[in-house]
mmCIF file of C-alpha atoms in Angstrom:
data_model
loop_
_atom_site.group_PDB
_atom_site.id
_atom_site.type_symbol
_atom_site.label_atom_id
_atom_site.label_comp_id
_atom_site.label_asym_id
_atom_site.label_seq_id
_atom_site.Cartn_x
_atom_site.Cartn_y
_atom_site.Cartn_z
ATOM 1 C CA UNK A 169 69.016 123.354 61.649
ATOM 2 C CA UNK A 170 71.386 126.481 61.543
ATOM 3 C CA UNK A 171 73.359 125.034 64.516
ATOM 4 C CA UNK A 172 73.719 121.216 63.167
ATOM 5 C CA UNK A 173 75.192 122.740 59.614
ATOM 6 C CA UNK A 174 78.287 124.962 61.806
ATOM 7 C CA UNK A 175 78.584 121.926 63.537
ATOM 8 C CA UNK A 176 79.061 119.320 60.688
ATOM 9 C CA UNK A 177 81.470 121.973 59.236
ATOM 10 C CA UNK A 178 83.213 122.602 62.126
ATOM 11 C CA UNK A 179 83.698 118.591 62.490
ATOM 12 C CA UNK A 180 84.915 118.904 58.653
ATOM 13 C CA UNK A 181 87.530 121.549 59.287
ATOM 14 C CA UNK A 182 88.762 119.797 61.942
ATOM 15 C CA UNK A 183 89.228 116.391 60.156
ATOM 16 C CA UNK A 184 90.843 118.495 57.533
ATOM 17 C CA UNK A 185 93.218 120.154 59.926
ATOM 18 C CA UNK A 186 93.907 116.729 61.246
ATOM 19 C CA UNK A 187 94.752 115.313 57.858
ATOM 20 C CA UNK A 188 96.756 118.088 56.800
ATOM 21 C CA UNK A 189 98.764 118.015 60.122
ATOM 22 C CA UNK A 190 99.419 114.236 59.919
ATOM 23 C CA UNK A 191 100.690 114.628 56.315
ATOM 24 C CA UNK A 192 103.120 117.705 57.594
ATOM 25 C CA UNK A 193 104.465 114.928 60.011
ATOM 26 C CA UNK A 194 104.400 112.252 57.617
ATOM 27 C CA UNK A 195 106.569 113.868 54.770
ATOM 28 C CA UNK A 196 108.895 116.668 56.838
ATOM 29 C CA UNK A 197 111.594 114.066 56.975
ATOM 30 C CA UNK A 198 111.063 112.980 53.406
ATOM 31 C CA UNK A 199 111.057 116.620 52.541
ATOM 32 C CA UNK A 200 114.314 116.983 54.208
ATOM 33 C CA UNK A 201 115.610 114.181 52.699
ATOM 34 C CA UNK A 202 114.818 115.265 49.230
ATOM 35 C CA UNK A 203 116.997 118.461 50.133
ATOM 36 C CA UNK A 204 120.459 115.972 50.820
ATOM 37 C CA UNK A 205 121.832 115.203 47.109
ATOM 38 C CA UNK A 206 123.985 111.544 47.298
ATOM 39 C CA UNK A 207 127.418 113.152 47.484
ATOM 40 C CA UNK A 208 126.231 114.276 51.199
ATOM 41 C CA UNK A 209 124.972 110.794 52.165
ATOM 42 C CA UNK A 210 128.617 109.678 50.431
ATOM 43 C CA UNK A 211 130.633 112.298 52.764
ATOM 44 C CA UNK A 212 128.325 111.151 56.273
ATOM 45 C CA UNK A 213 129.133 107.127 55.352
ATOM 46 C CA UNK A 214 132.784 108.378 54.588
ATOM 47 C CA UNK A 215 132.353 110.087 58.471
ATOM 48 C CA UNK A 216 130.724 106.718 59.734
ATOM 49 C CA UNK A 217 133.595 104.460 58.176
ATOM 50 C CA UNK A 218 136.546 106.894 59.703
ATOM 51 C CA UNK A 219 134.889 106.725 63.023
ATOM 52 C CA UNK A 220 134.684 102.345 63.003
ATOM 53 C CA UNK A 221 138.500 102.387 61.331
ATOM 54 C CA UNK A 222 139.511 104.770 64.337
ATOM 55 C CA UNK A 223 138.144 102.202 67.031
ATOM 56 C CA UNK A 224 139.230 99.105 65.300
ATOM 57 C CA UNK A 225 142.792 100.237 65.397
ATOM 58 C CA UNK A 226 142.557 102.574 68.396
ATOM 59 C CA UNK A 227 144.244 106.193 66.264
ATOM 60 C CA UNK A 228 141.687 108.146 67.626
ATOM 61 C CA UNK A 229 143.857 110.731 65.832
ATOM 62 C CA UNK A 230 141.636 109.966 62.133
ATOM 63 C CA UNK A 231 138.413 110.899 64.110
ATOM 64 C CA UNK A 232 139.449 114.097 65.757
ATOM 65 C CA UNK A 233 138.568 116.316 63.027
ATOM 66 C CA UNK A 234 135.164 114.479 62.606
ATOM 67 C CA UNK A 235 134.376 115.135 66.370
ATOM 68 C CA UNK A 236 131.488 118.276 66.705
ATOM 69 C CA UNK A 237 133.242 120.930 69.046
ATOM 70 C CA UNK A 238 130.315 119.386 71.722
ATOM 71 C CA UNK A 239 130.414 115.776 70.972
ATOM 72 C CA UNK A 240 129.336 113.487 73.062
ATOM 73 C CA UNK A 241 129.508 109.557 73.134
ATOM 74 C CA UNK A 242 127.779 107.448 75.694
ATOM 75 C CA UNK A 243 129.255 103.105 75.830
ATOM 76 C CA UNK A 244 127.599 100.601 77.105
ATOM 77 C CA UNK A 245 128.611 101.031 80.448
ATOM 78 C CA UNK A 246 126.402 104.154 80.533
ATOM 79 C CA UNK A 247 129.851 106.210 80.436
ATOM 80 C CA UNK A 248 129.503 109.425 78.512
ATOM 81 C CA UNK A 249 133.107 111.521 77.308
ATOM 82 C CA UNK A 250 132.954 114.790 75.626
ATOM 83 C CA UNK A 251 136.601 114.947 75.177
ATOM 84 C CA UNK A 252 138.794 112.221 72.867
ATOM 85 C CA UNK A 253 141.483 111.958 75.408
ATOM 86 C CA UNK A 254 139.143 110.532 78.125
ATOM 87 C CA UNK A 255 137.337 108.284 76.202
ATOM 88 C CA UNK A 256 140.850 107.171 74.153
ATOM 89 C CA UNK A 257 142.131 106.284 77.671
ATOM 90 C CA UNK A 258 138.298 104.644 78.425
ATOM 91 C CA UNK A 259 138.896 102.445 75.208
ATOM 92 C CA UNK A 260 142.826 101.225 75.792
ATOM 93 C CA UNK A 261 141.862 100.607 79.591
ATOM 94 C CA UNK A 262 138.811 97.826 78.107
ATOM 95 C CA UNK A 263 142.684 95.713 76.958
ATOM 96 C CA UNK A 264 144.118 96.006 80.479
ATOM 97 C CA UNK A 265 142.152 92.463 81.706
ATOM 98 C CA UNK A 266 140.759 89.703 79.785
ATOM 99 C CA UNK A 267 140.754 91.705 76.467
ATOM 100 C CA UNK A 268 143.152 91.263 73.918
ATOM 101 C CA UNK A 269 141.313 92.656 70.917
ATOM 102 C CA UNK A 270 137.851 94.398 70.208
ATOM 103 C CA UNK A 271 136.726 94.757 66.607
ATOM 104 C CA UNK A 272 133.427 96.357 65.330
ATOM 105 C CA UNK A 273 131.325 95.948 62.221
ATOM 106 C CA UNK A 274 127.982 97.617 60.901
ATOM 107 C CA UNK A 275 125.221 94.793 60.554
ATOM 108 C CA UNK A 276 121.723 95.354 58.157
ATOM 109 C CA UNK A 277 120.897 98.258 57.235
ATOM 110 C CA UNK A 278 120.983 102.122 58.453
ATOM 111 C CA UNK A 279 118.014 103.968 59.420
ATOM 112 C CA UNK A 280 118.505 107.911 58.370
ATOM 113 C CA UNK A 281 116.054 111.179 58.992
ATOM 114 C CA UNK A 282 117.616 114.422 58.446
ATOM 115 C CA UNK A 283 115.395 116.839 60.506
ATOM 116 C CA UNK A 284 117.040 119.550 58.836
ATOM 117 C CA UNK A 285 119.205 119.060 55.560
ATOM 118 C CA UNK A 286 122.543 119.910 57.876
ATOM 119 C CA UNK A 287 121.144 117.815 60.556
ATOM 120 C CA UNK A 288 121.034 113.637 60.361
ATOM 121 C CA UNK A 289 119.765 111.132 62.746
ATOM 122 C CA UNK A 290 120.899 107.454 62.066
ATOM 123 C CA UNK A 291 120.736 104.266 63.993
ATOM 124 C CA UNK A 292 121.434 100.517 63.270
ATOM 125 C CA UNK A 293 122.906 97.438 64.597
ATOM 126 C CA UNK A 294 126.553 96.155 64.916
ATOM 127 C CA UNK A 295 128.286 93.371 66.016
ATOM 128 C CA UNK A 296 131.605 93.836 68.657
ATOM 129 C CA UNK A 297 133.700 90.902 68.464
ATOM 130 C CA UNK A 298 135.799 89.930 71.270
ATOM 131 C CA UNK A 299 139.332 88.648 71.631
ATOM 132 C CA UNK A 300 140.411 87.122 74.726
ATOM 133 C CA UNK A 301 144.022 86.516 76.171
ATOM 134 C CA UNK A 302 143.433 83.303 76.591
ATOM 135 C CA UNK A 303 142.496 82.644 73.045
ATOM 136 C CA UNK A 304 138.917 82.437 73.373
ATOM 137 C CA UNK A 305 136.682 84.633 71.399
ATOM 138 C CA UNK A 306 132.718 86.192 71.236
ATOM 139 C CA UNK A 307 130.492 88.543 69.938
ATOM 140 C CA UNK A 308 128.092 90.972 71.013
ATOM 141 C CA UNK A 309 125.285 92.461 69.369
ATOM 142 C CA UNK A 310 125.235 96.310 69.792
ATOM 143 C CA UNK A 311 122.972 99.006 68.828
ATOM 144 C CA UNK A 312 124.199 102.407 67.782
ATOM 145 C CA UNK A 313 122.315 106.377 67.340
ATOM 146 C CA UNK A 314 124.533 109.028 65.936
ATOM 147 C CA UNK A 315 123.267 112.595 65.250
ATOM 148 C CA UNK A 316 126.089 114.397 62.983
ATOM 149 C CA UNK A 317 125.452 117.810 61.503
ATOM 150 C CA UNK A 318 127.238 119.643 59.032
ATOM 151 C CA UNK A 319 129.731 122.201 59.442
ATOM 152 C CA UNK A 320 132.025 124.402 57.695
ATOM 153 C CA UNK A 321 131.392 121.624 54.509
ATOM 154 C CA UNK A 322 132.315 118.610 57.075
ATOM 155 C CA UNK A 323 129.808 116.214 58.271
ATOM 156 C CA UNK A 324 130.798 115.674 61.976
ATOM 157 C CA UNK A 325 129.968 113.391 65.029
ATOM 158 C CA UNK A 326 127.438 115.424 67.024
ATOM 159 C CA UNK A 327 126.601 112.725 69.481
ATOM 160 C CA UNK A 328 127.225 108.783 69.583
ATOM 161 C CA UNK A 329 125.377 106.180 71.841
ATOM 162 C CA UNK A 330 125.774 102.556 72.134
ATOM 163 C CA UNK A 331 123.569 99.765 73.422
ATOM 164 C CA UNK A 332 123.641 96.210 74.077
ATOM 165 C CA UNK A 333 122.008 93.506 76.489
ATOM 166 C CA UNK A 334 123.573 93.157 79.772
ATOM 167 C CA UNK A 335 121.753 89.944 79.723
ATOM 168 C CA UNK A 336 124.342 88.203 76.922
ATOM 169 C CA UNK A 337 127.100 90.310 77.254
ATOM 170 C CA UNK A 338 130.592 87.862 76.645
ATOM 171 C CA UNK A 339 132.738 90.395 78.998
ATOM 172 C CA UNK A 340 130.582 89.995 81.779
ATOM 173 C CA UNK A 341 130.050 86.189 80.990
ATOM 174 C CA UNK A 342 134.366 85.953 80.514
ATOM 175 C CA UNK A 343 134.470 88.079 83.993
ATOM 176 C CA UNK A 344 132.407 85.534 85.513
ATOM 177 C CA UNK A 345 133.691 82.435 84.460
ATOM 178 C CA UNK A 346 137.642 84.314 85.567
ATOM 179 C CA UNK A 347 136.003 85.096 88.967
ATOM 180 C CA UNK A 348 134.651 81.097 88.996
ATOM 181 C CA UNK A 349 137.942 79.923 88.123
ATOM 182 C CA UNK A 350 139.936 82.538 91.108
ATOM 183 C CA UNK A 351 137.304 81.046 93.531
ATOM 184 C CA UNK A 352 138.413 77.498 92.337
ATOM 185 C CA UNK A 353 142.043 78.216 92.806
ATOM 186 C CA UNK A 354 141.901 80.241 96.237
ATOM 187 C CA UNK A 355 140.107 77.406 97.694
ATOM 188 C CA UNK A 356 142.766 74.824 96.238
ATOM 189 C CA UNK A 357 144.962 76.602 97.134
ATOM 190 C CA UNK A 358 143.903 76.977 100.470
ATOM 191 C CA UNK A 359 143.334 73.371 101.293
ATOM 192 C CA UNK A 360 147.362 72.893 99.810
ATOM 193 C CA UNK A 361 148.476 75.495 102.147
ATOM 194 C CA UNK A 362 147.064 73.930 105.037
ATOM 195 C CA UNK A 363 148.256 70.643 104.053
ATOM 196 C CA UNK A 364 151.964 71.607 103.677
ATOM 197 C CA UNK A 365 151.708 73.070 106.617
ATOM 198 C CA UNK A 366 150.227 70.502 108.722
ATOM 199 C CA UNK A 367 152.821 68.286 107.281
ATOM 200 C CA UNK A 368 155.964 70.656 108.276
ATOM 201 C CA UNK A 369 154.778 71.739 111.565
ATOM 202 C CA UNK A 370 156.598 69.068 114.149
ATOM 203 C CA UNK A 371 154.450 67.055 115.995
ATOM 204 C CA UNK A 372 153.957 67.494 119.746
ATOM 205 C CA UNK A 373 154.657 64.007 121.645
ATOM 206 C CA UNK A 374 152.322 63.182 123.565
ATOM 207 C CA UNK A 375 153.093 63.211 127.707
ATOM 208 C CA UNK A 376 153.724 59.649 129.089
ATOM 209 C CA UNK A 377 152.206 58.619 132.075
ATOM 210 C CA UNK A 378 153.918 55.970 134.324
ATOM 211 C CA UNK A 379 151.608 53.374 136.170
ATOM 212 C CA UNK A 380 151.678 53.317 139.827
#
């Protein structure tokens, strides 16, 4: 009898424990958030907006003193930089080809959980649209996590990652269709070769052969 009550109480205690652990879980990011008055969320979205201005018209120079002394930023292309230089020369290389213009804008809304109250993790969507020299244009739904922590009363860029879906990507699609359309012209422009040339090579005469 003795040995059923310890064991219905240590079931209890455990359930309790249980409870009380998922709750801790549960409400440490609300708790955290409680901690971050609205001028902080103001000052991170002021952060967030610098950082989109700086890639929309490529002065990486606004961003710089946003940047965490160990920032990192990984694209799309599964790149990573820790160092504005090399990703500002990663960026202006993307207009060397088909690109003539990249711009970027937030889309829906921004998920946010400060694990400390100097510490916020936030991820959404966004939309890249696409320029192309030959006047075509498309857009490609991203997804975005940033991790910026406060310091020295400046909410910086700790870490940056994109994502997007190799499978409808309009680069890759625009690369394509360039690499179709090279094919397409070698081969014509094979075939006109070889006709020109045919044409402006003399022709042999044949041998004659007298009858006996």
């Amino acid at each position: 009898m003795m040995k059923q009550r310890w064991a219905s109480r240590y079931k209890c205690t455990q359930l309790l424990w249980s409870v009380l652990l998922v709750l801790v879980i549960w409400n440490l990011p609300q708790s955290a958030l409680a901690d971050v008055n609205p001028q902080e969320i103001n000052a991170i979205i002021r952060t967030r907006d610098i950082a989109l201005q700086a890639l929309n018209t490529r002065d990486f120079a606004k961003i710089q003193p946003y940047l965490h002394p160990s920032f990192t930023i990984t694209t799309v292309d599964n790149q990573i930089f820790h160092k504005v230089p090399e990703f500002e020369k990663y960026w202006n290389q993307q207009f060397s080809s088909s690109i003539k213009d990249i711009k970027m804008q937030l889309k829906g809304d921004t998920i946010r959980t400060f694990l400390t109250p100097d510490i916020d993790v936030a991820s959404g969507e966004a939309i890249a649209s696409f320029s192309f020299k030959d006047g075509k244009t498309a857009d490609m739904a991203l997804r975005w996590t940033a991790v910026l922590q406060k310091l020295q009363d400046k909410w910086m860029i700790q870490s940056l990652h994109f994502s997007s879906n190799l499978l409808n990507n309009p680069v890759l699609n625009a690369a394509q269709q360039l690499g179709q359309i090279l094919a397409v012209a070698a081969g014509v422009g094979g075939f006109l070769v070889g006709a020109v040339t045919m044409l402006l090579l003399p022709r042999r005469n044949k041998p004659r052969t007298d009858r006996i």
